[in-house]
Short mmCIF file of C-alpha atoms and ligand atoms in Angstrom, two decimals:
data_model
loop_
_atom_site.label_atom_id
_atom_site.label_comp_id
_atom_site.label_asym_id
_atom_site.label_seq_id
_atom_site.Cartn_x
_atom_site.Cartn_y
_atom_site.Cartn_z
CA MET A 175 0.00 0.00 0.00
CA THR A 176 1.34 3.43 -0.88
CA GLU A 177 1.87 6.07 1.79
CA GLY A 178 -1.14 8.01 0.47
CA SER A 179 -3.65 5.19 0.83
CA GLN A 180 -2.60 3.89 4.26
CA PRO A 181 -5.68 4.79 6.32
CA ARG A 182 -5.18 7.74 8.64
CA LEU A 183 -6.60 5.73 11.53
CA LEU A 184 -3.92 3.05 11.14
CA ARG A 185 -1.13 5.63 10.84
CA VAL A 186 -2.18 7.16 14.17
CA LEU A 187 -2.46 3.70 15.76
CA ALA A 188 1.13 3.12 14.60
CA GLY A 189 2.13 6.24 16.56
CA GLU A 190 2.17 8.92 13.86
CA THR A 191 1.03 12.49 14.43
CA LEU A 192 -0.88 13.72 11.36
CA ASP A 193 -1.67 17.13 9.87
CA ARG A 194 -5.26 16.53 11.01
CA PRO A 195 -6.70 13.69 13.11
CA PRO A 196 -8.73 10.88 11.56
CA VAL A 197 -12.40 11.12 12.55
CA TRP A 198 -15.13 8.55 13.21
CA PHE A 199 -17.97 8.41 15.73
CA MET A 200 -19.17 5.71 18.08
CA ARG A 201 -22.71 4.74 16.98
CA GLN A 202 -22.21 6.50 13.67
CA ALA A 203 -24.44 3.79 12.20
CA GLY A 204 -27.87 3.74 13.78
CA ARG A 205 -30.95 5.66 14.63
CA SER A 206 -29.61 9.15 13.95
CA LEU A 207 -29.76 8.29 10.22
CA PRO A 208 -33.13 8.11 8.38
CA GLU A 209 -31.74 5.44 6.02
CA TYR A 210 -30.90 3.28 9.09
CA ARG A 211 -34.41 3.64 10.48
CA GLU A 212 -35.78 2.53 7.10
CA LEU A 213 -33.44 -0.48 6.92
CA ARG A 214 -34.27 -1.42 10.51
CA THR A 215 -37.97 -1.85 9.66
CA ARG A 216 -37.01 -4.67 7.29
CA ALA A 217 -35.33 -6.81 10.00
CA LYS A 218 -37.29 -9.27 12.15
CA ASP A 219 -35.50 -7.99 15.26
CA PHE A 220 -32.23 -6.31 16.18
CA ILE A 221 -30.31 -9.57 16.75
CA ALA A 222 -31.44 -10.98 13.40
CA PHE A 223 -30.32 -7.68 11.82
CA CYS A 224 -26.81 -8.04 13.34
CA HIS A 225 -26.56 -11.67 12.15
CA ASP A 226 -27.56 -10.81 8.56
CA PRO A 227 -24.30 -9.91 6.76
CA VAL A 228 -26.05 -8.17 3.85
CA MET A 229 -28.12 -5.91 6.10
CA ALA A 230 -25.34 -5.36 8.65
CA ALA A 231 -22.86 -4.44 5.90
CA GLU A 232 -25.40 -1.97 4.54
CA ALA A 233 -25.85 -0.39 7.99
CA THR A 234 -22.05 -0.19 8.43
CA LEU A 235 -21.67 1.55 5.07
CA GLN A 236 -24.58 4.02 5.37
CA PRO A 237 -22.64 6.65 7.35
CA MET A 238 -19.61 6.09 5.08
CA ARG A 239 -21.67 7.08 2.01
CA ARG A 240 -23.14 10.13 3.70
CA PHE A 241 -20.03 11.52 5.45
CA PRO A 242 -16.25 11.68 4.73
CA LEU A 243 -15.44 9.54 7.79
CA ASP A 244 -11.97 7.97 8.11
CA ALA A 245 -13.20 4.68 9.58
CA ALA A 246 -16.19 2.35 9.60
CA ILE A 247 -17.16 0.26 12.63
CA VAL A 248 -18.83 -3.06 11.98
CA PHE A 249 -22.55 -3.06 12.73
CA ALA A 250 -23.00 -5.56 15.58
CA ASP A 251 -23.51 -5.46 19.36
CA ILE A 252 -21.55 -6.35 22.48
CA LEU A 253 -24.38 -8.67 23.60
CA LEU A 254 -24.05 -11.06 20.65
CA LEU A 255 -21.26 -12.85 22.56
CA PRO A 256 -23.25 -13.85 25.68
CA ARG A 257 -25.93 -15.10 23.28
CA ALA A 258 -23.29 -17.16 21.42
CA LEU A 259 -22.26 -18.59 24.81
CA GLY A 260 -25.81 -19.83 25.40
CA GLN A 261 -27.49 -17.09 27.46
CA LYS A 262 -30.82 -15.84 26.15
CA VAL A 263 -30.60 -12.23 24.85
CA TRP A 264 -33.34 -10.09 23.32
CA PHE A 265 -34.11 -6.39 22.88
CA GLU A 266 -37.36 -4.87 24.15
CA ALA A 267 -38.51 -2.16 21.75
CA GLY A 268 -37.88 1.27 23.25
CA GLU A 269 -36.30 -0.18 26.41
CA GLY A 270 -33.05 -1.94 25.59
CA PRO A 271 -31.45 -5.31 26.17
CA ARG A 272 -32.86 -8.14 28.26
CA LEU A 273 -31.03 -11.36 29.14
CA GLY A 274 -32.28 -14.66 30.51
CA GLU A 275 -30.90 -16.20 33.69
CA LEU A 276 -27.09 -16.51 33.90
CA PRO A 277 -26.28 -20.10 32.84
CA ALA A 278 -24.09 -22.27 35.08
CA LEU A 279 -20.44 -21.26 34.64
CA SER A 280 -19.58 -24.84 33.64
CA ALA A 281 -22.23 -24.62 30.89
CA LEU A 282 -20.72 -21.35 29.63
CA GLU A 283 -17.22 -22.87 29.70
CA ALA A 284 -18.43 -25.76 27.58
CA GLU A 285 -19.61 -23.31 24.88
CA ILE A 286 -16.45 -21.19 24.53
CA GLU A 287 -15.10 -23.05 21.53
CA ALA A 288 -18.44 -23.18 19.72
CA SER A 289 -19.26 -19.52 20.43
CA THR A 290 -16.89 -18.14 17.76
CA GLY A 291 -18.59 -20.18 15.03
CA ARG A 292 -21.97 -18.83 16.11
CA LEU A 293 -20.62 -15.34 15.38
CA SER A 294 -19.37 -16.18 11.87
CA GLU A 295 -21.90 -13.80 10.24
CA ILE A 296 -20.11 -10.87 11.88
CA GLY A 297 -16.95 -12.04 10.10
CA GLU A 298 -18.91 -12.17 6.84
CA THR A 299 -20.11 -8.61 7.43
CA LEU A 300 -16.50 -7.46 7.92
CA THR A 301 -15.35 -9.21 4.73
CA ARG A 302 -18.19 -7.65 2.73
CA VAL A 303 -17.54 -4.16 4.07
CA ARG A 304 -13.78 -4.39 3.54
CA ALA A 305 -14.38 -5.35 -0.10
CA GLU A 306 -16.55 -2.24 -0.65
CA LEU A 307 -14.74 0.35 1.44
CA GLU A 308 -12.09 2.58 -0.17
CA PRO A 309 -8.53 1.57 0.84
CA GLU A 310 -7.87 4.87 2.63
CA ARG A 311 -10.77 4.25 5.05
CA ALA A 312 -10.17 1.77 7.88
CA LEU A 313 -12.55 -0.90 9.18
CA ILE A 314 -12.89 -1.41 12.94
CA GLY A 315 -14.07 -4.60 14.65
CA PHE A 316 -15.07 -4.65 18.32
CA ALA A 317 -16.25 -6.53 21.36
CA GLY A 318 -17.59 -5.64 24.76
CA ALA A 319 -14.96 -5.84 27.50
CA PRO A 320 -15.46 -8.68 30.00
CA TRP A 321 -16.65 -6.62 32.99
CA THR A 322 -19.21 -4.64 30.95
CA VAL A 323 -20.56 -7.79 29.30
CA ALA A 324 -20.61 -9.52 32.72
CA THR A 325 -22.75 -6.70 34.18
CA TYR A 326 -25.45 -7.43 31.58
CA MET A 327 -25.11 -11.20 32.04
CA ILE A 328 -25.47 -10.91 35.83
CA GLU A 329 -28.17 -8.25 35.99
CA GLY A 330 -30.15 -9.33 32.93
CA ARG A 331 -30.48 -5.77 31.60
CA GLY A 332 -28.92 -2.34 31.50
CA SER A 333 -28.68 -1.11 35.11
CA ASP A 334 -26.72 0.97 37.58
CA ARG A 335 -24.42 -2.08 37.94
CA SER A 336 -24.94 -2.27 41.72
CA GLY A 337 -26.11 -5.89 41.41
CA ALA A 338 -23.04 -6.87 39.38
CA ARG A 339 -20.68 -5.12 41.82
CA THR A 340 -22.36 -6.83 44.75
CA TYR A 341 -21.95 -10.16 42.94
CA ALA A 342 -18.24 -9.35 42.43
CA TYR A 343 -17.81 -8.76 46.18
CA GLN A 344 -19.93 -11.71 47.35
CA ASN A 345 -18.76 -14.28 44.79
CA PRO A 346 -15.22 -13.24 43.86
CA GLU A 347 -14.24 -16.67 42.56
CA ASP A 348 -17.32 -16.94 40.36
CA LEU A 349 -16.79 -13.43 39.02
CA ASP A 350 -13.17 -14.21 38.16
CA ARG A 351 -14.29 -17.41 36.47
CA LEU A 352 -16.93 -15.56 34.45
CA LEU A 353 -14.35 -12.94 33.43
CA ASP A 354 -11.98 -15.74 32.35
CA ILE A 355 -14.74 -17.25 30.18
CA LEU A 356 -15.29 -13.83 28.59
CA VAL A 357 -11.55 -13.20 28.12
CA GLU A 358 -11.13 -16.47 26.23
CA SER A 359 -14.27 -16.20 24.10
CA THR A 360 -13.66 -12.50 23.35
CA ALA A 361 -10.05 -13.13 22.29
CA ARG A 362 -11.23 -15.86 19.89
CA TYR A 363 -13.99 -13.62 18.55
CA LEU A 364 -11.54 -10.76 17.91
CA VAL A 365 -9.02 -13.06 16.20
CA MET A 366 -11.85 -14.16 13.90
CA GLN A 367 -12.77 -10.52 13.21
CA ALA A 368 -9.16 -9.59 12.38
CA ARG A 369 -8.84 -12.54 9.99
CA ALA A 370 -12.14 -11.53 8.35
CA GLY A 371 -10.98 -7.96 7.62
CA ALA A 372 -11.00 -5.83 10.77
CA GLN A 373 -7.94 -3.55 10.70
CA ALA A 374 -8.32 -2.25 14.27
CA LEU A 375 -10.07 -3.81 17.29
CA LYS A 376 -11.91 -1.86 19.95
CA LEU A 377 -12.75 -3.08 23.45
CA PHE A 378 -15.81 -1.29 24.86
CA GLU A 379 -15.68 -1.09 28.67
CA SER A 380 -18.73 1.11 28.93
CA TRP A 381 -19.20 0.70 32.68
CA ALA A 382 -15.74 1.23 34.20
CA GLU A 383 -16.87 3.98 36.58
CA GLY A 384 -17.10 3.81 40.36
CA LEU A 385 -14.50 1.07 40.85
CA ALA A 386 -11.85 1.22 43.58
CA GLU A 387 -8.27 0.97 42.31
CA ASP A 388 -7.75 -2.68 43.33
CA VAL A 389 -11.10 -3.72 41.83
CA PHE A 390 -10.33 -1.81 38.64
CA GLU A 391 -7.02 -3.67 38.42
CA ARG A 392 -8.75 -7.03 38.85
CA ILE A 393 -11.82 -6.65 36.64
CA VAL A 394 -10.71 -4.14 34.00
CA ILE A 395 -6.91 -3.97 33.59
CA ARG A 396 -6.14 -7.66 33.99
CA PRO A 397 -8.84 -8.98 31.59
CA HIS A 398 -8.06 -6.34 28.94
CA ALA A 399 -4.34 -7.15 29.06
CA ALA A 400 -5.13 -10.89 28.87
CA ILE A 401 -7.28 -10.40 25.75
CA VAL A 402 -4.57 -8.43 23.93
CA GLU A 403 -1.97 -11.05 24.90
CA LYS A 404 -4.14 -13.93 23.68
CA VAL A 405 -4.85 -12.19 20.36
CA ARG A 406 -1.09 -11.59 19.89
CA ALA A 407 -0.37 -15.24 20.82
CA ALA A 408 -2.67 -16.25 17.93
CA GLY A 409 -0.34 -14.33 15.59
CA VAL A 410 -2.65 -11.33 15.07
CA ASP A 411 -0.93 -7.92 15.23
CA THR A 412 -4.03 -5.79 14.57
CA PRO A 413 -3.92 -2.61 16.70
CA PHE A 414 -6.23 -2.25 19.71
CA ILE A 415 -8.23 0.71 21.02
CA GLY A 416 -9.23 0.31 24.69
CA PHE A 417 -12.16 2.35 26.06
CA PRO A 418 -12.35 2.33 29.88
CA ARG A 419 -15.34 4.68 29.99
CA GLY A 420 -15.88 6.51 33.26
CA ALA A 421 -12.59 5.39 34.83
CA GLY A 422 -11.47 8.97 35.54
CA ALA A 423 -8.03 9.17 37.15
CA LEU A 424 -7.62 5.39 36.78
CA VAL A 425 -7.37 5.78 33.00
CA ASP A 426 -3.70 6.60 33.66
CA ASN A 427 -3.23 3.17 35.28
CA TYR A 428 -5.04 1.59 32.35
CA ALA A 429 -2.82 3.32 29.78
CA ALA A 430 0.33 2.33 31.64
CA ARG A 431 -0.62 -1.34 32.05
CA VAL A 432 -2.77 -2.52 29.13
CA PRO A 433 -0.83 -3.13 25.88
CA VAL A 434 -3.36 -1.37 23.63
CA GLN A 435 -2.15 1.03 20.92
CA ALA A 436 -4.76 3.70 21.75
CA VAL A 437 -6.85 4.69 24.74
CA ALA A 438 -10.30 6.11 24.05
CA LEU A 439 -11.20 8.89 26.49
CA ASP A 440 -14.63 9.99 27.65
CA THR A 441 -15.99 13.50 28.02
CA GLN A 442 -14.51 14.14 31.48
CA ALA A 443 -10.86 13.52 30.43
CA SER A 444 -8.66 16.56 30.95
CA ALA A 445 -6.28 17.95 28.35
CA ALA A 446 -3.34 17.07 30.62
CA GLN A 447 -4.46 13.47 31.10
CA GLY A 448 -4.66 12.89 27.34
CA GLN A 449 -1.25 14.51 26.85
CA ARG A 450 0.27 12.28 29.56
CA ILE A 451 -1.02 9.19 27.77
CA GLN A 452 0.43 10.42 24.48
CA ALA A 453 3.75 11.15 26.20
CA GLY A 454 3.67 7.58 27.51
CA GLY A 455 3.69 6.31 23.92
CA LYS A 456 0.03 5.64 23.17
CA ALA A 457 -2.44 7.29 20.83
CA ILE A 458 -5.63 8.75 22.30
CA GLN A 459 -9.18 8.97 20.97
CA GLY A 460 -12.10 11.17 21.93
CA ALA A 461 -13.82 13.03 23.42
CA LEU A 462 -16.48 15.48 22.20
CA ASP A 463 -19.60 15.39 24.40
CA ASN A 464 -22.38 13.65 22.45
CA LEU A 465 -24.79 16.23 23.90
CA LEU A 466 -22.69 18.99 22.34
CA LEU A 467 -22.80 17.18 18.98
CA ARG A 468 -26.56 17.11 19.33
CA ALA A 469 -26.70 20.78 20.38
CA GLY A 470 -24.41 21.99 17.56
CA GLY A 471 -23.76 25.68 16.95
CA PRO A 472 -20.75 27.85 17.84
CA ALA A 473 -20.15 26.00 21.15
CA MET A 474 -19.64 22.75 19.22
CA ASP A 475 -17.26 24.36 16.73
CA ALA A 476 -15.26 25.95 19.55
CA ARG A 477 -14.92 22.68 21.46
CA ILE A 478 -13.84 20.78 18.33
CA ASP A 479 -11.13 23.37 17.71
CA ALA A 480 -10.03 23.19 21.37
CA LEU A 481 -9.79 19.38 21.33
CA ILE A 482 -7.65 19.44 18.19
CA GLU A 483 -5.49 22.20 19.67
CA GLN A 484 -4.90 20.34 22.97
CA TRP A 485 -4.38 16.82 21.58
CA GLY A 486 -3.54 17.19 17.88
CA LYS A 487 0.19 17.66 18.52
CA GLY A 488 0.44 13.94 19.29
CA PRO A 489 -1.18 10.77 17.92
CA TYR A 490 -4.89 11.59 18.11
CA ILE A 491 -8.16 10.17 16.73
CA PHE A 492 -11.15 12.50 16.82
CA ASN A 493 -14.32 10.93 18.27
CA LEU A 494 -17.04 11.43 20.86
CA GLY A 495 -16.93 10.62 24.58
CA HIS A 496 -19.87 8.21 24.07
CA GLY A 497 -22.11 7.20 21.16
CA VAL A 498 -24.13 9.46 18.85
CA LEU A 499 -27.57 10.06 20.39
CA PRO A 500 -30.50 8.96 18.21
CA ASP A 501 -32.01 12.47 17.97
CA THR A 502 -28.77 14.15 16.83
CA PRO A 503 -29.38 16.33 13.75
CA VAL A 504 -27.58 14.88 10.73
CA GLU A 505 -26.38 18.41 9.82
CA ASN A 506 -24.46 18.60 13.12
CA ILE A 507 -22.65 15.33 12.37
CA ALA A 508 -21.74 16.62 8.90
CA ARG A 509 -20.56 19.95 10.32
CA ALA A 510 -18.43 18.32 13.05
CA ILE A 511 -16.68 16.10 10.50
CA GLY A 512 -16.18 19.11 8.23
CA ARG A 513 -14.68 21.05 11.12
CA VAL A 514 -12.18 18.27 11.90
CA THR A 515 -11.23 17.78 8.26
CA GLY A 516 -10.79 21.51 7.69
CA LYS A 517 -13.75 22.01 5.33
CA VAL A 518 -15.87 24.33 7.52
O1 CP3 B 606 -20.95 2.13 16.91
C1 CP3 B 606 -21.56 1.63 15.94
O2 CP3 B 606 -22.13 2.33 15.07
C2 CP3 B 606 -21.48 0.12 15.74
C3 CP3 B 606 -22.54 -0.65 16.29
C4 CP3 B 606 -22.71 -0.79 17.79
C5 CP3 B 606 -24.00 -1.01 18.36
N1 CP3 B 606 -23.83 -1.25 19.69
C6 CP3 B 606 -25.27 -1.01 17.63
C7 CP3 B 606 -26.54 -0.87 18.36
C8 CP3 B 606 -21.78 -0.82 18.83
C9 CP3 B 606 -20.28 -0.59 18.79
C10 CP3 B 606 -22.49 -1.14 20.02
C11 CP3 B 606 -21.84 -1.34 21.34
C12 CP3 B 606 -22.66 -1.48 22.54
N2 CP3 B 606 -23.84 -2.14 22.68
C13 CP3 B 606 -22.27 -1.02 23.82
C14 CP3 B 606 -20.95 -0.33 24.12
C15 CP3 B 606 -20.92 1.08 23.72
C16 CP3 B 606 -21.78 1.99 24.55
O3 CP3 B 606 -22.69 2.61 23.95
O4 CP3 B 606 -21.53 2.10 25.75
C17 CP3 B 606 -23.30 -1.35 24.72
C18 CP3 B 606 -23.32 -1.03 26.20
C19 CP3 B 606 -24.28 -2.08 24.00
C20 CP3 B 606 -25.52 -2.71 24.53
C21 CP3 B 606 -26.73 -2.14 23.91
N3 CP3 B 606 -27.12 -2.33 22.60
C22 CP3 B 606 -27.70 -1.33 24.53
C23 CP3 B 606 -27.63 -0.85 25.98
C24 CP3 B 606 -28.67 -1.05 23.58
C25 CP3 B 606 -29.98 -0.35 23.82
C26 CP3 B 606 -29.83 1.11 23.89
C27 CP3 B 606 -29.96 1.68 22.50
O5 CP3 B 606 -29.13 2.50 22.15
O6 CP3 B 606 -30.93 1.29 21.84
C28 CP3 B 606 -28.26 -1.66 22.36
C29 CP3 B 606 -28.97 -1.62 21.06
C30 CP3 B 606 -28.20 -1.14 19.86
N4 CP3 B 606 -26.90 -1.44 19.55
C31 CP3 B 606 -28.73 -0.34 18.81
C32 CP3 B 606 -27.69 -0.16 17.87
C33 CP3 B 606 -27.76 0.59 16.57
C34 CP3 B 606 -30.16 0.17 18.72
C35 CP3 B 606 -31.05 -0.95 18.33
C36 CP3 B 606 -32.06 -0.60 17.29
O7 CP3 B 606 -31.77 0.06 16.28
O8 CP3 B 606 -33.18 -1.08 17.45
#
């Protein structure tokens, strides 16, 4: 590949500082786009949608056709893995995910090997998208991080995570065993995604907030590091982006200890914290407030400029601090991308 067509995202993940950061948005595919809402009506349910490579590839590519984004993220969900391990998962319209009772840990362990095959359609989606996407735009695969996925498996739904944290304190051996199951199955799933065409891999730890330092070490840092090591041991050198959302000051510990190539920051990250992580040899990603993207206007432009000013002197990927909200005006998304790429 010539210098000119190496995707910006991959250059930053290799440690380069660019004239302008690559830009993509978490949840760039989805309900903020009218063409997504139309496509969604044609699927039986959300899980069937994710497991249909033709429809999922279309959803992945919709924002790429509309906007000059530097990367696509495969259309899938972090809860496809517990389902592949044998736990019941469904989505209640307008409410969010629901999961059946947590299966016996021995039953989950018995399904680890088979789980990757049950996710083969996500690999097919990646292969289809990679074949259609221009070479200068990167394709990202992802998985939920073990603790975040475990919170849904334990609580059976989105929650304040107090039930999962209580479980972690009352049943530490079971929690560690569940995290080990998720480390192994997630590593296999990500290896499959890389072989199918993912050029970067993102670990979504959406619920890393509120954890004491020793707990954070045990249920976030250790499992993330183990996943990266297992993927490397399988001979896959695809770069990783880790997203310990809500971890605050502990993001520094994360950056120092987890062998990811980039750390995704959330809205509360300070300029100095991001710069420290860059100085430590990692790229950073983030962290425009998704509410500010939705609000738009001069405040959005000013914050975009400030983020690029504070972090653009090192390896930096422009993104949000959390996903695009469904009622975000499409014009604001277009304007934000234009602002980053120097068009407006
Ligand atoms: O970012 C992308 O565009 C790629 C696709 C993607 C989805 N979910 C599609 C989706 C990604 C990367 C995810 C990750 C995900 N899923 C996370 C981690 C990131 C985060 O937001 O913290 C989590 C916690 C989930 C679990 C999940 N999936 C919830 C809580 C919900 C319900 C809330 C909601 O937004 O509806 C989902 C459903 C979901 N995942 C939708 C989409 C497009 C909406 C479903 C629909 O269109 O009916």
